[in-house]
Coordinates of N, CA, C and O in Angstrom, one line a residue:
M1 N -39.4 6.3 38.8 CA -38.0 6.4 38.9 C -37.5 5.5 40.1 O -38.0 5.6 41.2
P2 N -36.4 4.8 39.8 CA -35.9 4.0 40.9 C -35.2 4.8 42.0 O -34.5 5.7 41.7
V3 N -35.5 4.4 43.2 CA -34.8 5.0 44.3 C -33.5 4.2 44.5 O -33.5 3.0 44.4
P4 N -32.4 4.8 44.8 CA -31.1 4.1 44.9 C -31.2 3.0 46.0 O -31.8 3.3 47.0
Q5 N -30.7 1.8 45.7 CA -30.7 0.8 46.6 C -29.5 0.9 47.5 O -28.5 1.5 47.1
P6 N -29.6 0.4 48.7 CA -28.4 0.6 49.7 C -27.1 0.1 49.1 O -26.1 0.7 49.4
D7 N -27.1 -0.9 48.2 CA -25.8 -1.3 47.7 C -25.5 -0.7 46.3 O -24.6 -1.1 45.6
S8 N -26.3 0.3 45.9 CA -26.1 0.9 44.6 C -25.1 2.1 44.7 O -25.2 2.8 45.7
D9 N -24.3 2.3 43.7 CA -23.4 3.5 43.6 C -23.9 4.5 42.6 O -23.2 5.4 42.3
S10 N -25.2 4.3 42.1 CA -25.7 5.3 41.2 C -27.2 5.5 41.4 O -27.8 4.6 42.0
A11 N -27.7 6.5 40.8 CA -29.1 6.8 40.8 C -29.5 7.5 39.5 O -28.7 8.3 39.0
R12 N -30.7 7.3 39.0 CA -31.0 7.8 37.7 C -32.4 8.6 37.8 O -33.3 8.2 38.4
I13 N -32.4 9.7 37.0 CA -33.7 10.4 36.8 C -33.9 10.4 35.3 O -32.9 10.7 34.5
S14 N -35.1 10.1 34.8 CA -35.4 10.1 33.4 C -36.6 11.0 33.1 O -37.4 11.2 34.0
H15 N -36.6 11.5 31.9 CA -37.7 12.3 31.4 C -37.9 12.1 29.9 O -36.9 12.1 29.2
T16 N -39.2 11.9 29.5 CA -39.4 11.8 28.1 C -40.5 12.7 27.6 O -41.5 13.0 28.3
I17 N -40.3 13.3 26.4 CA -41.3 14.2 25.9 C -41.5 13.9 24.4 O -40.6 13.2 23.8
F18 N -42.5 14.4 23.8 CA -42.8 14.2 22.4 C -43.0 15.6 21.7 O -43.6 16.5 22.3
T19 N -42.5 15.8 20.5 CA -42.7 17.0 19.8 C -43.1 16.7 18.4 O -42.8 15.6 17.8
R20 N -43.9 17.6 17.8 CA -44.3 17.5 16.4 C -43.1 17.7 15.4 O -43.2 17.3 14.3
A21 N -42.0 18.3 15.9 CA -40.9 18.6 15.1 C -40.1 17.3 14.7 O -40.0 16.4 15.5
Q22 N -39.6 17.2 13.5 CA -38.7 16.1 13.1 C -37.4 16.2 13.9 O -37.1 17.2 14.5
C23 N -36.7 15.1 13.9 CA -35.4 15.0 14.7 C -34.4 16.2 14.4 O -33.8 16.7 15.3
D24 N -34.3 16.5 13.1 CA -33.3 17.5 12.7 C -33.7 18.9 13.2 O -32.9 19.7 13.7
V25 N -35.0 19.2 13.3 CA -35.5 20.5 13.8 C -35.3 20.5 15.3 O -34.9 21.5 15.9
A26 N -35.7 19.4 16.0 CA -35.5 19.3 17.4 C -34.1 19.4 17.8 O -33.8 20.1 18.8
W27 N -33.2 18.8 17.1 CA -31.8 19.0 17.4 C -31.3 20.4 17.2 O -30.6 20.9 18.0
K28 N -31.8 21.0 16.1 CA -31.4 22.4 15.8 C -31.8 23.3 17.0 O -31.0 24.2 17.4
V29 N -33.0 23.1 17.5 CA -33.5 23.9 18.7 C -32.6 23.6 19.9 O -32.2 24.5 20.6
F30 N -32.4 22.3 20.2 CA -31.7 21.9 21.4 C -30.2 22.4 21.3 O -29.7 22.9 22.3
S31 N -29.6 22.3 20.2 CA -28.2 22.7 20.1 C -27.9 24.2 20.1 O -26.8 24.6 20.2
D32 N -29.0 25.0 20.0 CA -28.8 26.4 20.0 C -28.9 26.9 21.5 O -29.9 27.2 22.0
C33 N -27.7 27.0 22.1 CA -27.6 27.3 23.5 C -28.1 28.7 23.8 O -28.5 29.0 25.0
N34 N -28.2 29.6 22.8 CA -28.8 30.9 23.0 C -30.2 30.9 23.4 O -30.8 31.8 24.0
L35 N -30.9 29.8 23.0 CA -32.3 29.6 23.3 C -32.5 29.1 24.8 O -33.6 29.2 25.3
W36 N -31.5 28.5 25.4 CA -31.7 27.8 26.7 C -32.2 28.7 27.8 O -33.1 28.3 28.5
P37 N -31.8 30.0 27.9 CA -32.4 30.8 29.0 C -33.9 30.9 28.9 O -34.6 31.1 29.9
G38 N -34.4 30.9 27.7 CA -35.9 31.0 27.5 C -36.6 29.7 27.9 O -37.8 29.7 28.0
F39 N -35.9 28.6 28.1 CA -36.5 27.4 28.5 C -36.6 27.2 30.0 O -37.4 26.4 30.5
F40 N -35.9 28.0 30.7 CA -35.9 28.0 32.2 C -35.5 29.3 32.8 O -34.3 29.7 32.5
E41 N -36.3 30.0 33.5 CA -36.1 31.3 34.0 C -34.8 31.5 34.7 O -34.1 32.5 34.7
A42 N -34.4 30.4 35.5 CA -33.2 30.5 36.4 C -31.9 30.3 35.6 O -30.9 30.5 36.1
H43 N -32.1 29.9 34.3 CA -30.9 29.7 33.5 C -30.3 31.0 33.0 O -31.0 31.8 32.3
R44 N -29.1 31.3 33.4 CA -28.5 32.6 33.0 C -28.0 32.5 31.5 O -27.8 31.4 31.0
A45 N -27.9 33.6 30.9 CA -27.6 33.7 29.5 C -26.1 33.5 29.1 O -25.8 33.3 28.0
N46 N -25.3 33.4 30.1 CA -23.8 33.3 29.8 C -23.4 31.9 29.5 O -22.6 31.3 30.3
V47 N -23.8 31.3 28.4 CA -23.3 29.9 28.0 C -22.0 30.1 27.3 O -21.9 30.9 26.4
Q48 N -21.0 29.4 27.8 CA -19.7 29.5 27.2 C -19.2 28.1 26.7 O -19.4 27.1 27.4
W49 N -18.6 28.1 25.5 CA -18.0 26.9 24.9 C -16.5 27.0 24.9 O -16.0 28.1 24.7
H50 N -15.9 25.9 25.2 CA -14.4 25.8 25.0 C -14.2 24.6 24.1 O -14.6 23.5 24.4
G51 N -13.7 24.9 22.9 CA -13.6 23.9 21.9 C -14.7 24.0 20.9 O -15.5 24.9 21.0
V52 N -14.8 23.1 19.9 CA -15.8 23.1 18.9 C -17.1 22.7 19.5 O -17.2 21.6 20.1
P53 N -18.2 23.6 19.5 CA -19.4 23.2 20.2 C -20.0 21.8 19.7 O -19.9 21.5 18.5
W54 N -20.5 21.1 20.6 CA -21.2 19.8 20.3 C -20.2 18.8 19.7 O -20.7 18.0 18.8
S55 N -19.0 18.8 20.0 CA -18.1 17.7 19.6 C -17.4 17.1 20.8 O -17.3 17.8 21.9
A56 N -17.1 15.8 20.7 CA -16.5 15.1 21.8 C -15.3 15.8 22.3 O -14.4 16.3 21.6
G57 N -15.2 16.0 23.6 CA -14.1 16.7 24.3 C -14.4 18.2 24.5 O -13.7 18.9 25.3
S58 N -15.4 18.8 23.8 CA -15.7 20.2 24.0 C -16.3 20.4 25.4 O -16.9 19.5 26.0
R59 N -16.1 21.6 25.9 CA -16.6 21.9 27.3 C -17.6 23.1 27.2 O -17.4 24.0 26.5
L60 N -18.7 22.9 27.9 CA -19.8 23.8 28.0 C -19.9 24.3 29.5 O -19.9 23.4 30.4
Q61 N -20.0 25.6 29.7 CA -20.2 26.1 31.0 C -21.4 27.0 31.0 O -21.6 27.8 30.1
F62 N -22.3 26.9 32.0 CA -23.4 27.8 32.2 C -23.8 27.9 33.7 O -23.4 27.0 34.5
D63 N -24.6 28.9 34.0 CA -25.0 29.1 35.4 C -26.5 29.0 35.5 O -27.2 29.3 34.6
F64 N -26.9 28.6 36.7 CA -28.3 28.7 37.2 C -28.3 29.7 38.3 O -27.4 29.7 39.2
A65 N -29.3 30.5 38.4 CA -29.5 31.5 39.4 C -30.3 31.0 40.6 O -30.1 31.4 41.7
E66 N -31.2 30.0 40.3 CA -32.1 29.5 41.4 C -32.1 28.0 41.4 O -31.8 27.4 40.3
P67 N -32.4 27.3 42.4 CA -32.8 27.9 43.7 C -31.7 28.5 44.5 O -31.9 29.3 45.4
E68 N -30.5 28.1 44.1 CA -29.3 28.8 44.6 C -28.3 28.9 43.5 O -28.3 28.0 42.6
P69 N -27.5 29.9 43.4 CA -26.5 30.0 42.3 C -25.7 28.8 42.2 O -25.2 28.3 43.2
A70 N -25.5 28.3 40.9 CA -24.7 27.1 40.7 C -24.1 27.2 39.3 O -24.7 27.7 38.3
K71 N -22.8 26.8 39.2 CA -22.1 26.8 37.9 C -22.1 25.3 37.4 O -21.8 24.4 38.2
F72 N -22.5 25.1 36.2 CA -22.4 23.7 35.6 C -21.3 23.7 34.6 O -21.2 24.6 33.7
E73 N -20.5 22.7 34.7 CA -19.3 22.5 33.8 C -19.5 21.1 33.2 O -19.5 20.1 33.9
C74 N -19.7 21.1 31.8 CA -20.0 19.9 31.1 C -18.8 19.5 30.1 O -18.3 20.4 29.5
V75 N -18.6 18.3 30.0 CA -17.6 17.8 29.0 C -18.4 16.9 28.1 O -18.9 15.8 28.5
V76 N -18.5 17.2 26.8 CA -19.3 16.4 25.9 C -18.5 15.1 25.6 O -17.3 15.2 25.3
T77 N -19.1 14.0 25.8 CA -18.4 12.7 25.6 C -18.9 12.0 24.3 O -18.1 11.2 23.8
L78 N -20.1 12.4 23.8 CA -20.6 11.8 22.6 C -21.6 12.8 22.0 O -22.4 13.3 22.7
C79 N -21.5 12.9 20.7 CA -22.4 13.8 20.0 C -22.6 13.3 18.6 O -21.7 13.2 17.8
A80 N -23.8 12.8 18.3 CA -24.2 12.3 16.9 C -25.5 12.9 16.5 O -26.5 12.3 16.6
P81 N -25.4 14.2 16.0 CA -26.6 14.9 15.6 C -27.3 14.2 14.4 O -26.6 13.8 13.5
P82 N -28.6 14.2 14.3 CA -29.5 14.6 15.3 C -30.0 13.5 16.2 O -31.2 13.5 16.7
Q83 N -29.2 12.4 16.5 CA -29.7 11.3 17.2 C -29.5 11.4 18.7 O -30.3 11.1 19.5
C84 N -28.3 11.9 19.2 CA -28.0 11.9 20.6 C -26.8 12.8 21.0 O -26.0 13.2 20.1
V85 N -26.8 13.1 22.2 CA -25.6 13.8 22.8 C -25.5 13.4 24.3 O -26.5 13.1 24.9
A86 N -24.3 13.3 24.7 CA -24.0 12.9 26.1 C -22.9 13.7 26.7 O -22.0 14.1 25.9
W87 N -22.9 14.0 28.0 CA -21.9 14.7 28.6 C -21.8 14.3 30.1 O -22.7 13.8 30.6
I88 N -20.6 14.6 30.6 CA -20.4 14.5 32.0 C -20.5 15.9 32.6 O -19.9 16.8 32.1
N89 N -21.2 16.0 33.7 CA -21.5 17.3 34.3 C -20.9 17.4 35.7 O -21.0 16.4 36.5
H90 N -20.3 18.5 36.0 CA -19.9 18.8 37.4 C -20.6 20.0 37.9 O -20.5 21.1 37.3
A91 N -21.3 19.8 39.0 CA -22.1 21.0 39.6 C -22.3 20.7 41.0 O -22.7 19.6 41.4
C92 N -22.2 21.7 41.8 CA -22.6 21.7 43.3 C -21.9 20.5 44.0 O -22.4 19.9 44.9
G93 N -20.7 20.2 43.6 CA -19.9 19.1 44.2 C -20.3 17.7 43.8 O -19.9 16.8 44.4
H94 N -21.2 17.6 42.8 CA -21.6 16.3 42.3 C -21.1 16.1 40.9 O -20.9 17.1 40.1
T95 N -20.9 14.9 40.5 CA -20.6 14.5 39.2 C -21.7 13.6 38.7 O -22.2 12.7 39.4
F96 N -22.2 13.9 37.5 CA -23.3 13.1 36.9 C -23.1 13.1 35.4 O -22.5 14.0 34.8
Q97 N -23.7 12.1 34.8 CA -23.7 12.1 33.3 C -25.1 12.3 32.8 O -26.1 11.9 33.5
Q98 N -25.3 12.9 31.7 CA -26.6 13.1 31.1 C -26.5 12.7 29.6 O -25.5 12.9 28.9
C99 N -27.6 12.2 29.2 CA -27.7 11.8 27.8 C -29.1 12.3 27.3 O -30.1 12.3 28.0
V100 N -29.1 12.8 26.0 CA -30.4 13.2 25.4 C -30.5 12.4 24.1 O -29.6 12.5 23.2
L101 N -31.6 11.7 23.9 CA -31.8 10.9 22.7 C -33.0 11.5 21.9 O -34.0 11.8 22.5
F102 N -32.8 11.6 20.6 CA -33.8 12.1 19.7 C -34.2 10.9 18.7 O -33.3 10.5 17.9
E103 N -35.4 10.4 18.8 CA -35.8 9.3 18.0 C -37.1 9.6 17.2 O -38.0 10.2 17.8
P104 N -37.1 9.3 15.9 CA -38.3 9.5 15.1 C -39.5 8.8 15.8 O -39.3 7.6 16.3
Y105 N -40.6 9.4 15.8 CA -41.8 8.9 16.5 C -42.7 8.4 15.4 O -43.0 9.1 14.4
M106 N -43.3 7.2 15.6 CA -44.1 6.6 14.6 C -45.3 7.4 14.2 O -45.7 7.5 13.0
G107 N -45.9 8.2 15.1 CA -47.0 9.1 14.8 C -46.6 10.4 14.2 O -47.4 11.2 13.9
G108 N -45.3 10.5 13.9 CA -44.8 11.8 13.4 C -44.1 12.6 14.5 O -44.4 12.5 15.6
G109 N -43.1 13.3 14.1 CA -42.4 14.1 15.1 C -41.2 13.3 15.7 O -40.7 12.3 15.2
T110 N -40.9 13.7 17.0 CA -39.7 13.1 17.6 C -40.0 12.8 19.1 O -40.7 13.6 19.8
K111 N -39.6 11.6 19.5 CA -39.6 11.3 21.0 C -38.2 11.7 21.5 O -37.2 11.3 20.9
I112 N -38.2 12.5 22.6 CA -36.9 12.9 23.1 C -36.9 12.4 24.6 O -37.8 12.7 25.4
T113 N -35.8 11.6 24.9 CA -35.6 11.1 26.2 C -34.3 11.6 26.7 O -33.3 11.6 26.0
T114 N -34.4 12.0 28.0 CA -33.1 12.4 28.6 C -33.0 11.7 30.0 O -34.1 11.3 30.6
W115 N -31.9 11.4 30.4 CA -31.6 10.8 31.7 C -30.4 11.4 32.3 O -29.5 11.8 31.6
I116 N -30.4 11.5 33.6 CA -29.3 12.0 34.4 C -28.9 10.8 35.3 O -29.8 10.3 36.0
E117 N -27.7 10.5 35.3 CA -27.3 9.4 36.3 C -26.1 9.9 37.1 O -25.1 10.4 36.6
F118 N -26.4 9.8 38.4 CA -25.4 10.2 39.4 C -24.5 9.0 39.7 O -25.0 7.9 39.9
T119 N -23.2 9.2 39.8 CA -22.3 8.1 40.0 C -21.4 8.3 41.1 O -20.5 7.5 41.4
T120 N -21.5 9.4 41.9 CA -20.6 9.6 43.0 C -21.1 8.9 44.2 O -22.3 8.7 44.4
M121 N -20.1 8.6 45.1 CA -20.5 7.8 46.3 C -21.4 8.6 47.2 O -22.2 8.0 47.9
E122 N -21.3 9.9 47.3 CA -22.1 10.6 48.2 C -23.6 10.7 47.7 O -24.4 11.3 48.4
I123 N -23.9 10.0 46.7 CA -25.3 10.0 46.1 C -26.3 9.5 47.1 O -27.4 9.9 47.2
R124 N -25.9 8.5 47.9 CA -26.8 7.9 48.9 C -27.4 9.0 49.8 O -28.6 8.9 50.1
D125 N -26.6 9.9 50.2 CA -27.0 10.9 51.1 C -27.8 12.1 50.4 O -28.7 12.6 50.9
G126 N -27.3 12.5 49.2 CA -27.8 13.6 48.5 C -28.9 13.4 47.5 O -29.6 14.3 47.1
F127 N -29.1 12.2 47.0 CA -30.0 12.0 45.9 C -31.4 12.3 46.2 O -32.1 13.0 45.5
L128 N -31.9 11.9 47.4 CA -33.3 12.1 47.7 C -33.6 13.6 47.9 O -34.7 14.1 47.6
K129 N -32.6 14.4 48.2 CA -32.8 15.8 48.4 C -32.8 16.5 47.0 O -33.6 17.4 46.7
V130 N -31.9 16.1 46.1 CA -31.7 16.8 44.8 C -32.7 16.3 43.7 O -33.0 17.0 42.8
R131 N -33.2 15.1 43.9 CA -34.0 14.5 42.9 C -35.2 15.3 42.6 O -35.5 15.6 41.4
P132 N -36.0 15.8 43.5 CA -37.2 16.6 43.2 C -36.9 17.9 42.5 O -37.6 18.3 41.5
L133 N -35.8 18.5 42.8 CA -35.3 19.7 42.2 C -35.0 19.5 40.7 O -35.4 20.2 39.8
L134 N -34.2 18.4 40.5 CA -33.8 18.1 39.1 C -35.0 17.6 38.3 O -35.1 18.0 37.1
K135 N -35.8 16.9 38.9 CA -37.0 16.4 38.1 C -37.9 17.6 37.7 O -38.3 17.7 36.5
S136 N -38.1 18.6 38.6 CA -38.8 19.8 38.3 C -38.1 20.6 37.2 O -38.7 21.1 36.3
L137 N -36.8 20.7 37.3 CA -36.0 21.4 36.3 C -36.2 20.8 34.9 O -36.4 21.5 33.9
L138 N -36.1 19.5 34.9 CA -36.2 18.7 33.6 C -37.6 19.0 33.0 O -37.8 19.2 31.8
Q139 N -38.6 18.9 33.8 CA -40.0 19.0 33.4 C -40.2 20.4 32.8 O -40.8 20.6 31.7
T140 N -39.8 21.5 33.5 CA -39.9 22.8 33.0 C -39.1 23.1 31.8 O -39.6 23.6 30.8
W141 N -37.8 22.7 31.8 CA -36.9 23.0 30.7 C -37.4 22.3 29.4 O -37.6 22.9 28.4
F142 N -37.8 21.0 29.5 CA -38.2 20.3 28.4 C -39.6 20.6 27.9 O -39.9 20.5 26.7
A143 N -40.5 21.1 28.8 CA -41.8 21.6 28.4 C -41.6 22.8 27.5 O -42.3 22.9 26.4
N144 N -40.8 23.7 27.9 CA -40.5 24.9 27.1 C -39.8 24.6 25.8 O -40.0 25.2 24.8
F145 N -38.8 23.7 25.9 CA -38.1 23.3 24.7 C -39.1 22.6 23.7 O -39.0 23.0 22.5
T146 N -40.0 21.8 24.2 CA -41.0 21.2 23.3 C -41.9 22.2 22.6 O -42.1 22.1 21.4
A147 N -42.3 23.2 23.4 CA -43.1 24.3 22.8 C -42.4 25.0 21.7 O -43.0 25.3 20.6
E148 N -41.1 25.3 21.9 CA -40.3 25.9 20.8 C -40.1 25.0 19.6 O -40.2 25.4 18.5
C149 N -39.9 23.7 19.8 CA -39.8 22.7 18.7 C -41.1 22.7 18.0 O -41.1 22.7 16.7
D150 N -42.2 22.6 18.7 CA -43.5 22.6 18.0 C -43.8 23.9 17.2 O -44.3 23.8 16.1
H151 N -43.4 25.0 17.8 CA -43.5 26.3 17.1 C -42.7 26.3 15.8 O -43.2 26.7 14.7
Q152 N -41.5 25.8 15.8 CA -40.6 25.7 14.6 C -41.2 24.7 13.6 O -41.1 24.9 12.4
A153 N -41.8 23.6 14.1 CA -42.4 22.7 13.2 C -43.6 23.3 12.5 O -43.7 23.1 11.2
R154 N -44.4 24.0 13.2 CA -45.5 24.7 12.6 C -45.1 25.7 11.5 O -45.6 25.8 10.4
A155 N -44.0 26.5 11.9 CA -43.5 27.5 11.0 C -42.9 26.9 9.7 O -43.1 27.4 8.6
A156 N -42.2 25.7 9.9 CA -41.7 25.0 8.7 C -42.8 24.5 7.8 O -42.7 24.6 6.6
A157 N -43.9 24.0 8.4 CA -45.0 23.4 7.7 C -45.7 24.6 6.9 O -46.1 24.4 5.8
T158 N -45.8 25.7 7.6 CA -46.5 26.9 6.9 C -45.6 27.3 5.7 O -46.1 27.6 4.7
Q159 N -44.3 27.4 5.9 CA -43.4 27.8 4.8 C -43.5 26.8 3.7 O -43.5 27.2 2.5
R160 N -43.5 25.5 4.0 CA -43.6 24.5 2.9 C -44.9 24.6 2.1 O -45.0 24.5 0.9
S161 N -46.0 24.9 2.9 CA -47.3 25.1 2.3 C -47.3 26.4 1.4 O -47.8 26.3 0.2
A162 N -46.7 27.4 1.8 CA -46.6 28.7 1.0 C -45.7 28.4 -0.2 O -46.0 28.9 -1.3
D163 N -44.6 27.7 0.0 CA -43.7 27.4 -1.2 C -44.4 26.6 -2.2 O -44.1 26.7 -3.4
S164 N -45.3 25.7 -1.8 CA -46.0 24.8 -2.8 C -47.0 25.6 -3.6 O -47.4 25.1 -4.7
C165 N -47.4 26.8 -3.2 CA -48.3 27.6 -3.9 C -47.6 28.5 -4.9 O -48.3 29.2 -5.7
L166 N -46.3 28.6 -4.9 CA -45.6 29.5 -5.8 C -45.5 28.8 -7.2 O -45.3 27.6 -7.3
P167 N -45.6 29.6 -8.2 CA -45.5 29.1 -9.6 C -44.0 28.7 -9.8 O -43.1 29.3 -9.3
E168 N -43.8 27.7 -10.6 CA -42.5 27.2 -10.9 C -41.9 27.9 -12.1 O -42.5 28.4 -13.0

């Protein structure tokens, strides 16, 4: 990950994972906000939408309990299921944008890449402090998300296998 340069006004954190699930299944899991608290213990269950969920201009609000309570307010700027979603996030006095990309993987399944880019001027002072926390959050959240995607991919494969055994 690049460390912000003295003349830079932004900093980026990236994270990539792979799942056996196809893009449409990975998107289905990702877009179900009711599953999010299961991906990260500190994520509280009160996800609220204002507007049509996952459409440009809609607003998503949720809370984290740890390491200190924080409210996240997101405005969706782009959503093209099952390829990508992007939003601008306001939390803890910082503004940043996040993008999640879902790409078919040549070996089967989906490559999912997310990045968070901070664009506020105070980033020079706060980035090095918040970076390890956000990196850890991304690793934990996306590891649990991947496990759920893989679970649903196995369940779908089992169902297809069972369906192929049924007489026509």
